[in-house]
PDB file of C-alpha atoms and ligand atoms in Angstrom:
ATOM      1  CA  MET A  25      83.141  91.755  87.274  1.00  0.00           C
ATOM      2  CA  ALA A  26      85.793  91.789  89.970  1.00  0.00           C
ATOM      3  CA  ILE A  27      88.175  94.597  90.883  1.00  0.00           C
ATOM      4  CA  ILE A  28      91.351  94.312  88.817  1.00  0.00           C
ATOM      5  CA  ALA A  29      94.695  96.144  88.773  1.00  0.00           C
ATOM      6  CA  THR A  30      93.571  98.842  86.323  1.00  0.00           C
ATOM      7  CA  ASP A  31      90.517  99.519  88.506  1.00  0.00           C
ATOM      8  CA  LEU A  32      92.854 100.206  91.415  1.00  0.00           C
ATOM      9  CA  ILE A  33      94.872 102.656  89.323  1.00  0.00           C
ATOM     10  CA  HIS A  34      91.772 104.700  88.472  1.00  0.00           C
ATOM     11  CA  LEU A  35      90.429 104.497  92.015  1.00  0.00           C
ATOM     12  CA  ARG A  36      93.816 105.645  93.273  1.00  0.00           C
ATOM     13  CA  ARG A  37      93.440 108.739  91.056  1.00  0.00           C
ATOM     14  CA  ALA A  38      89.921 109.365  92.421  1.00  0.00           C
ATOM     15  CA  VAL A  39      91.293 109.327  95.972  1.00  0.00           C
ATOM     16  CA  ASP A  40      94.126 111.666  94.957  1.00  0.00           C
ATOM     17  CA  LEU A  41      91.496 114.080  93.566  1.00  0.00           C
ATOM     18  CA  ALA A  42      89.635 113.829  96.882  1.00  0.00           C
ATOM     19  CA  ARG A  43      92.822 114.810  98.670  1.00  0.00           C
ATOM     20  CA  GLU A  44      93.303 117.719  96.265  1.00  0.00           C
ATOM     21  CA  ALA A  45      89.765 118.921  97.042  1.00  0.00           C
ATOM     22  CA  LEU A  46      90.384 118.744 100.780  1.00  0.00           C
ATOM     23  CA  ASP A  47      93.672 120.625 100.473  1.00  0.00           C
ATOM     24  CA  ASP A  48      91.790 123.334  98.552  1.00  0.00           C
ATOM     25  CA  GLY A  49      89.088 123.706 101.212  1.00  0.00           C
ATOM     26  CA  ASP A  50      86.457 121.465  99.622  1.00  0.00           C
ATOM     27  CA  GLU A  51      85.007 118.183 100.767  1.00  0.00           C
ATOM     28  CA  PRO A  52      87.247 115.185  99.977  1.00  0.00           C
ATOM     29  CA  TYR A  53      85.564 113.502  97.023  1.00  0.00           C
ATOM     30  CA  GLY A  54      87.014 112.752  93.597  1.00  0.00           C
ATOM     31  CA  SER A  55      85.812 110.841  90.533  1.00  0.00           C
ATOM     32  CA  VAL A  56      87.196 109.614  87.202  1.00  0.00           C
ATOM     33  CA  LEU A  57      85.346 108.658  83.995  1.00  0.00           C
ATOM     34  CA  VAL A  58      87.009 105.892  81.964  1.00  0.00           C
ATOM     35  CA  ASP A  59      85.777 104.726  78.561  1.00  0.00           C
ATOM     36  CA  ALA A  60      85.583 101.196  77.164  1.00  0.00           C
ATOM     37  CA  SER A  61      89.130 101.426  75.787  1.00  0.00           C
ATOM     38  CA  GLY A  62      90.475 102.266  79.250  1.00  0.00           C
ATOM     39  CA  ALA A  63      91.117 105.954  78.482  1.00  0.00           C
ATOM     40  CA  VAL A  64      90.389 108.581  81.130  1.00  0.00           C
ATOM     41  CA  ARG A  65      87.866 110.947  79.500  1.00  0.00           C
ATOM     42  CA  PHE A  66      87.010 113.299  82.353  1.00  0.00           C
ATOM     43  CA  GLU A  67      87.788 113.739  86.022  1.00  0.00           C
ATOM     44  CA  ASP A  68      86.738 116.153  88.703  1.00  0.00           C
ATOM     45  CA  ARG A  69      86.565 116.648  92.429  1.00  0.00           C
ATOM     46  CA  ASN A  70      84.199 118.257  94.873  1.00  0.00           C
ATOM     47  CA  ARG A  71      83.748 122.040  94.440  1.00  0.00           C
ATOM     48  CA  VAL A  72      81.095 123.031  97.001  1.00  0.00           C
ATOM     49  CA  LYS A  73      83.109 125.521  99.038  1.00  0.00           C
ATOM     50  CA  ASP A  74      81.705 128.557  97.188  1.00  0.00           C
ATOM     51  CA  GLY A  75      78.160 127.712  98.201  1.00  0.00           C
ATOM     52  CA  ASP A  76      76.692 125.373  95.557  1.00  0.00           C
ATOM     53  CA  GLU A  77      76.269 122.092  97.429  1.00  0.00           C
ATOM     54  CA  THR A  78      75.413 120.233  94.213  1.00  0.00           C
ATOM     55  CA  ARG A  79      78.930 120.565  92.777  1.00  0.00           C
ATOM     56  CA  HIS A  80      79.729 116.879  93.233  1.00  0.00           C
ATOM     57  CA  PRO A  81      82.208 115.293  90.808  1.00  0.00           C
ATOM     58  CA  GLU A  82      79.811 112.454  89.922  1.00  0.00           C
ATOM     59  CA  LEU A  83      77.160 114.969  88.822  1.00  0.00           C
ATOM     60  CA  GLU A  84      79.747 116.831  86.723  1.00  0.00           C
ATOM     61  CA  ILE A  85      80.689 113.510  85.099  1.00  0.00           C
ATOM     62  CA  ALA A  86      77.044 112.757  84.246  1.00  0.00           C
ATOM     63  CA  ARG A  87      76.624 116.187  82.654  1.00  0.00           C
ATOM     64  CA  TRP A  88      79.928 115.981  80.780  1.00  0.00           C
ATOM     65  CA  SER A  89      78.998 112.523  79.481  1.00  0.00           C
ATOM     66  CA  ALA A  90      75.613 113.685  78.217  1.00  0.00           C
ATOM     67  CA  ALA A  91      77.332 116.445  76.254  1.00  0.00           C
ATOM     68  CA  HIS A  92      80.328 114.510  74.913  1.00  0.00           C
ATOM     69  CA  LEU A  93      79.600 110.773  74.679  1.00  0.00           C
ATOM     70  CA  THR A  94      77.117 108.746  72.654  1.00  0.00           C
ATOM     71  CA  PRO A  95      74.604 106.566  74.518  1.00  0.00           C
ATOM     72  CA  ASP A  96      76.670 103.468  73.648  1.00  0.00           C
ATOM     73  CA  GLU A  97      79.868 105.094  74.908  1.00  0.00           C
ATOM     74  CA  ARG A  98      78.155 106.080  78.135  1.00  0.00           C
ATOM     75  CA  ALA A  99      76.815 102.574  78.723  1.00  0.00           C
ATOM     76  CA  ALA A 100      80.299 101.086  78.232  1.00  0.00           C
ATOM     77  CA  ALA A 101      82.062 103.624  80.486  1.00  0.00           C
ATOM     78  CA  THR A 102      83.055 103.157  84.129  1.00  0.00           C
ATOM     79  CA  VAL A 103      82.965 105.807  86.846  1.00  0.00           C
ATOM     80  CA  TYR A 104      85.518 105.471  89.642  1.00  0.00           C
ATOM     81  CA  THR A 105      84.838 107.446  92.777  1.00  0.00           C
ATOM     82  CA  SER A 106      86.351 107.851  96.222  1.00  0.00           C
ATOM     83  CA  GLY A 107      82.974 107.666  97.969  1.00  0.00           C
ATOM     84  CA  GLU A 108      79.766 106.016  96.792  1.00  0.00           C
ATOM     85  CA  HIS A 109      77.459 108.288  94.774  1.00  0.00           C
ATOM     86  CA  CYS A 110      74.832 110.177  96.779  1.00  0.00           C
ATOM     87  CA  PRO A 111      71.202 109.759  95.620  1.00  0.00           C
ATOM     88  CA  MET A 112      71.412 112.931  93.477  1.00  0.00           C
ATOM     89  CA  CYS A 113      74.481 111.684  91.624  1.00  0.00           C
ATOM     90  CA  ALA A 114      73.244 108.083  91.380  1.00  0.00           C
ATOM     91  CA  ALA A 115      70.074 109.389  89.731  1.00  0.00           C
ATOM     92  CA  ALA A 116      72.046 111.577  87.306  1.00  0.00           C
ATOM     93  CA  HIS A 117      74.314 108.614  86.470  1.00  0.00           C
ATOM     94  CA  ALA A 118      71.284 106.454  85.643  1.00  0.00           C
ATOM     95  CA  TRP A 119      69.415 109.206  83.745  1.00  0.00           C
ATOM     96  CA  VAL A 120      72.312 109.688  81.321  1.00  0.00           C
ATOM     97  CA  GLY A 121      72.796 105.928  80.930  1.00  0.00           C
ATOM     98  CA  LEU A 122      76.318 105.575  82.289  1.00  0.00           C
ATOM     99  CA  GLY A 123      77.658 102.081  83.036  1.00  0.00           C
ATOM    100  CA  ARG A 124      79.572 100.485  85.865  1.00  0.00           C
ATOM    101  CA  ILE A 125      80.504 102.290  89.088  1.00  0.00           C
ATOM    102  CA  VAL A 126      83.458 101.355  91.306  1.00  0.00           C
ATOM    103  CA  TYR A 127      83.695 103.154  94.634  1.00  0.00           C
ATOM    104  CA  ALA A 128      86.439 103.022  97.260  1.00  0.00           C
ATOM    105  CA  THR A 129      84.146 103.513 100.260  1.00  0.00           C
ATOM    106  CA  SER A 130      80.410 103.078 100.682  1.00  0.00           C
ATOM    107  CA  ALA A 131      77.803 105.628 101.721  1.00  0.00           C
ATOM    108  CA  ARG A 132      77.081 103.449 104.742  1.00  0.00           C
ATOM    109  CA  GLN A 133      80.745 103.587 105.807  1.00  0.00           C
ATOM    110  CA  GLY A 134      80.677 107.377 105.485  1.00  0.00           C
ATOM    111  CA  ALA A 135      77.541 107.601 107.623  1.00  0.00           C
ATOM    112  CA  THR A 136      79.039 105.277 110.226  1.00  0.00           C
ATOM    113  CA  TRP A 137      82.176 107.422 110.490  1.00  0.00           C
ATOM    114  CA  ARG A 138      80.118 110.624 110.870  1.00  0.00           C
ATOM    115  CA  ALA A 139      78.131 109.034 113.695  1.00  0.00           C
ATOM    116  CA  GLU A 140      81.354 107.824 115.327  1.00  0.00           C
ATOM    117  CA  TRP A 141      82.807 111.357 115.189  1.00  0.00           C
ATOM    118  CA  GLY A 142      79.618 113.040 116.413  1.00  0.00           C
ATOM    119  CA  VAL A 143      78.994 114.791 113.081  1.00  0.00           C
ATOM    120  CA  PRO A 144      75.288 115.384 112.339  1.00  0.00           C
ATOM    121  CA  ALA A 145      73.829 113.534 109.351  1.00  0.00           C
ATOM    122  CA  GLY A 146      73.614 115.429 106.063  1.00  0.00           C
ATOM    123  CA  PRO A 147      70.329 116.660 104.514  1.00  0.00           C
ATOM    124  CA  VAL A 148      69.994 113.780 102.024  1.00  0.00           C
ATOM    125  CA  ALA A 149      69.159 110.176 102.900  1.00  0.00           C
ATOM    126  CA  VAL A 150      72.032 107.696 102.954  1.00  0.00           C
ATOM    127  CA  LEU A 151      71.080 105.130 100.313  1.00  0.00           C
ATOM    128  CA  PRO A 152      73.132 102.625  98.348  1.00  0.00           C
ATOM    129  CA  ILE A 153      73.419 103.408  94.619  1.00  0.00           C
ATOM    130  CA  THR A 154      71.431 100.270  93.879  1.00  0.00           C
ATOM    131  CA  ALA A 155      68.409 101.689  95.738  1.00  0.00           C
ATOM    132  CA  VAL A 156      68.362 104.676  93.360  1.00  0.00           C
ATOM    133  CA  ALA A 157      69.789 103.157  90.169  1.00  0.00           C
ATOM    134  CA  PRO A 158      68.908  99.431  90.317  1.00  0.00           C
ATOM    135  CA  GLY A 159      70.221  98.690  86.825  1.00  0.00           C
ATOM    136  CA  THR A 160      73.731 100.033  87.440  1.00  0.00           C
ATOM    137  CA  PRO A 161      76.530  97.495  88.060  1.00  0.00           C
ATOM    138  CA  VAL A 162      78.267  98.585  91.262  1.00  0.00           C
ATOM    139  CA  GLU A 163      81.430  97.460  93.029  1.00  0.00           C
ATOM    140  CA  GLY A 164      82.936  98.496  96.343  1.00  0.00           C
ATOM    141  CA  PRO A 165      84.073  99.159  98.940  1.00  0.00           C
ATOM    142  CA  VAL A 166      87.694  98.434  98.037  1.00  0.00           C
ATOM    143  CA  PRO A 167      89.614  97.549 101.228  1.00  0.00           C
ATOM    144  CA  GLU A 168      92.998  98.783  99.903  1.00  0.00           C
ATOM    145  CA  LEU A 169      91.744 102.389  99.975  1.00  0.00           C
ATOM    146  CA  VAL A 170      89.261 102.504 102.838  1.00  0.00           C
ATOM    147  CA  GLU A 171      91.619 103.673 105.579  1.00  0.00           C
ATOM    148  CA  GLU A 172      93.008 106.476 103.424  1.00  0.00           C
ATOM    149  CA  VAL A 173      89.546 107.787 102.523  1.00  0.00           C
ATOM    150  CA  ARG A 174      88.459 107.520 106.152  1.00  0.00           C
ATOM    151  CA  GLU A 175      91.420 109.663 107.166  1.00  0.00           C
ATOM    152  CA  LEU A 176      90.556 112.315 104.547  1.00  0.00           C
ATOM    153  CA  GLN A 177      86.987 112.437 105.895  1.00  0.00           C
ATOM    154  CA  ARG A 178      88.270 112.655 109.464  1.00  0.00           C
ATOM    155  CA  ARG A 179      90.420 115.644 108.487  1.00  0.00           C
ATOM    156  CA  ARG A 180      87.425 117.258 106.781  1.00  0.00           C
ATOM    157  CA  PHE A 181      85.309 117.148 109.937  1.00  0.00           C
ATOM    158  CA  SER A 182      88.077 117.924 112.384  1.00  0.00           C
ATOM    159  CA  ARG A 183      88.812 121.325 110.810  1.00  0.00           C
ATOM    160  CA  ARG A 184      85.236 122.591 111.149  1.00  0.00           C
TER     161      ARG A 184
HETATM  162 ZN1   ZN B 219      76.619 113.414  94.926  1.00  0.00          ZN
END
């Protein structure tokens, strides 16, 4: 399945949520859950600033889906996210049986930027979603949004 115009609209929203997180003192990540009919069912952004480093939007989406969607609805849903799921979130996505993922920028791109800016690596291995959740259809990065996400990440690390 290729990236189409509606994918870009939802990804655009995920990046806007990432910006909202950054402006509120959190790390710039945002995600949107869209069902098979194209309706946005849930969205969130990073909320780690108060000390819980697991408050990633993709993990919140997995938990929300488990509570509110049937297994069939989860399998037919798509998660749009500004940055590729980390291994924790990729595992949660697969455990609850969610479907396709579309990300604007890859984990590898994020790691490359950190290295370029002299930022130490994080505590969790940088792995593609497919290494953790091999059955999940994945698409990205999406060139139209890469520069914008890179700039949000640059701002995140430059204020530390
Ligand atoms: Zn995560």
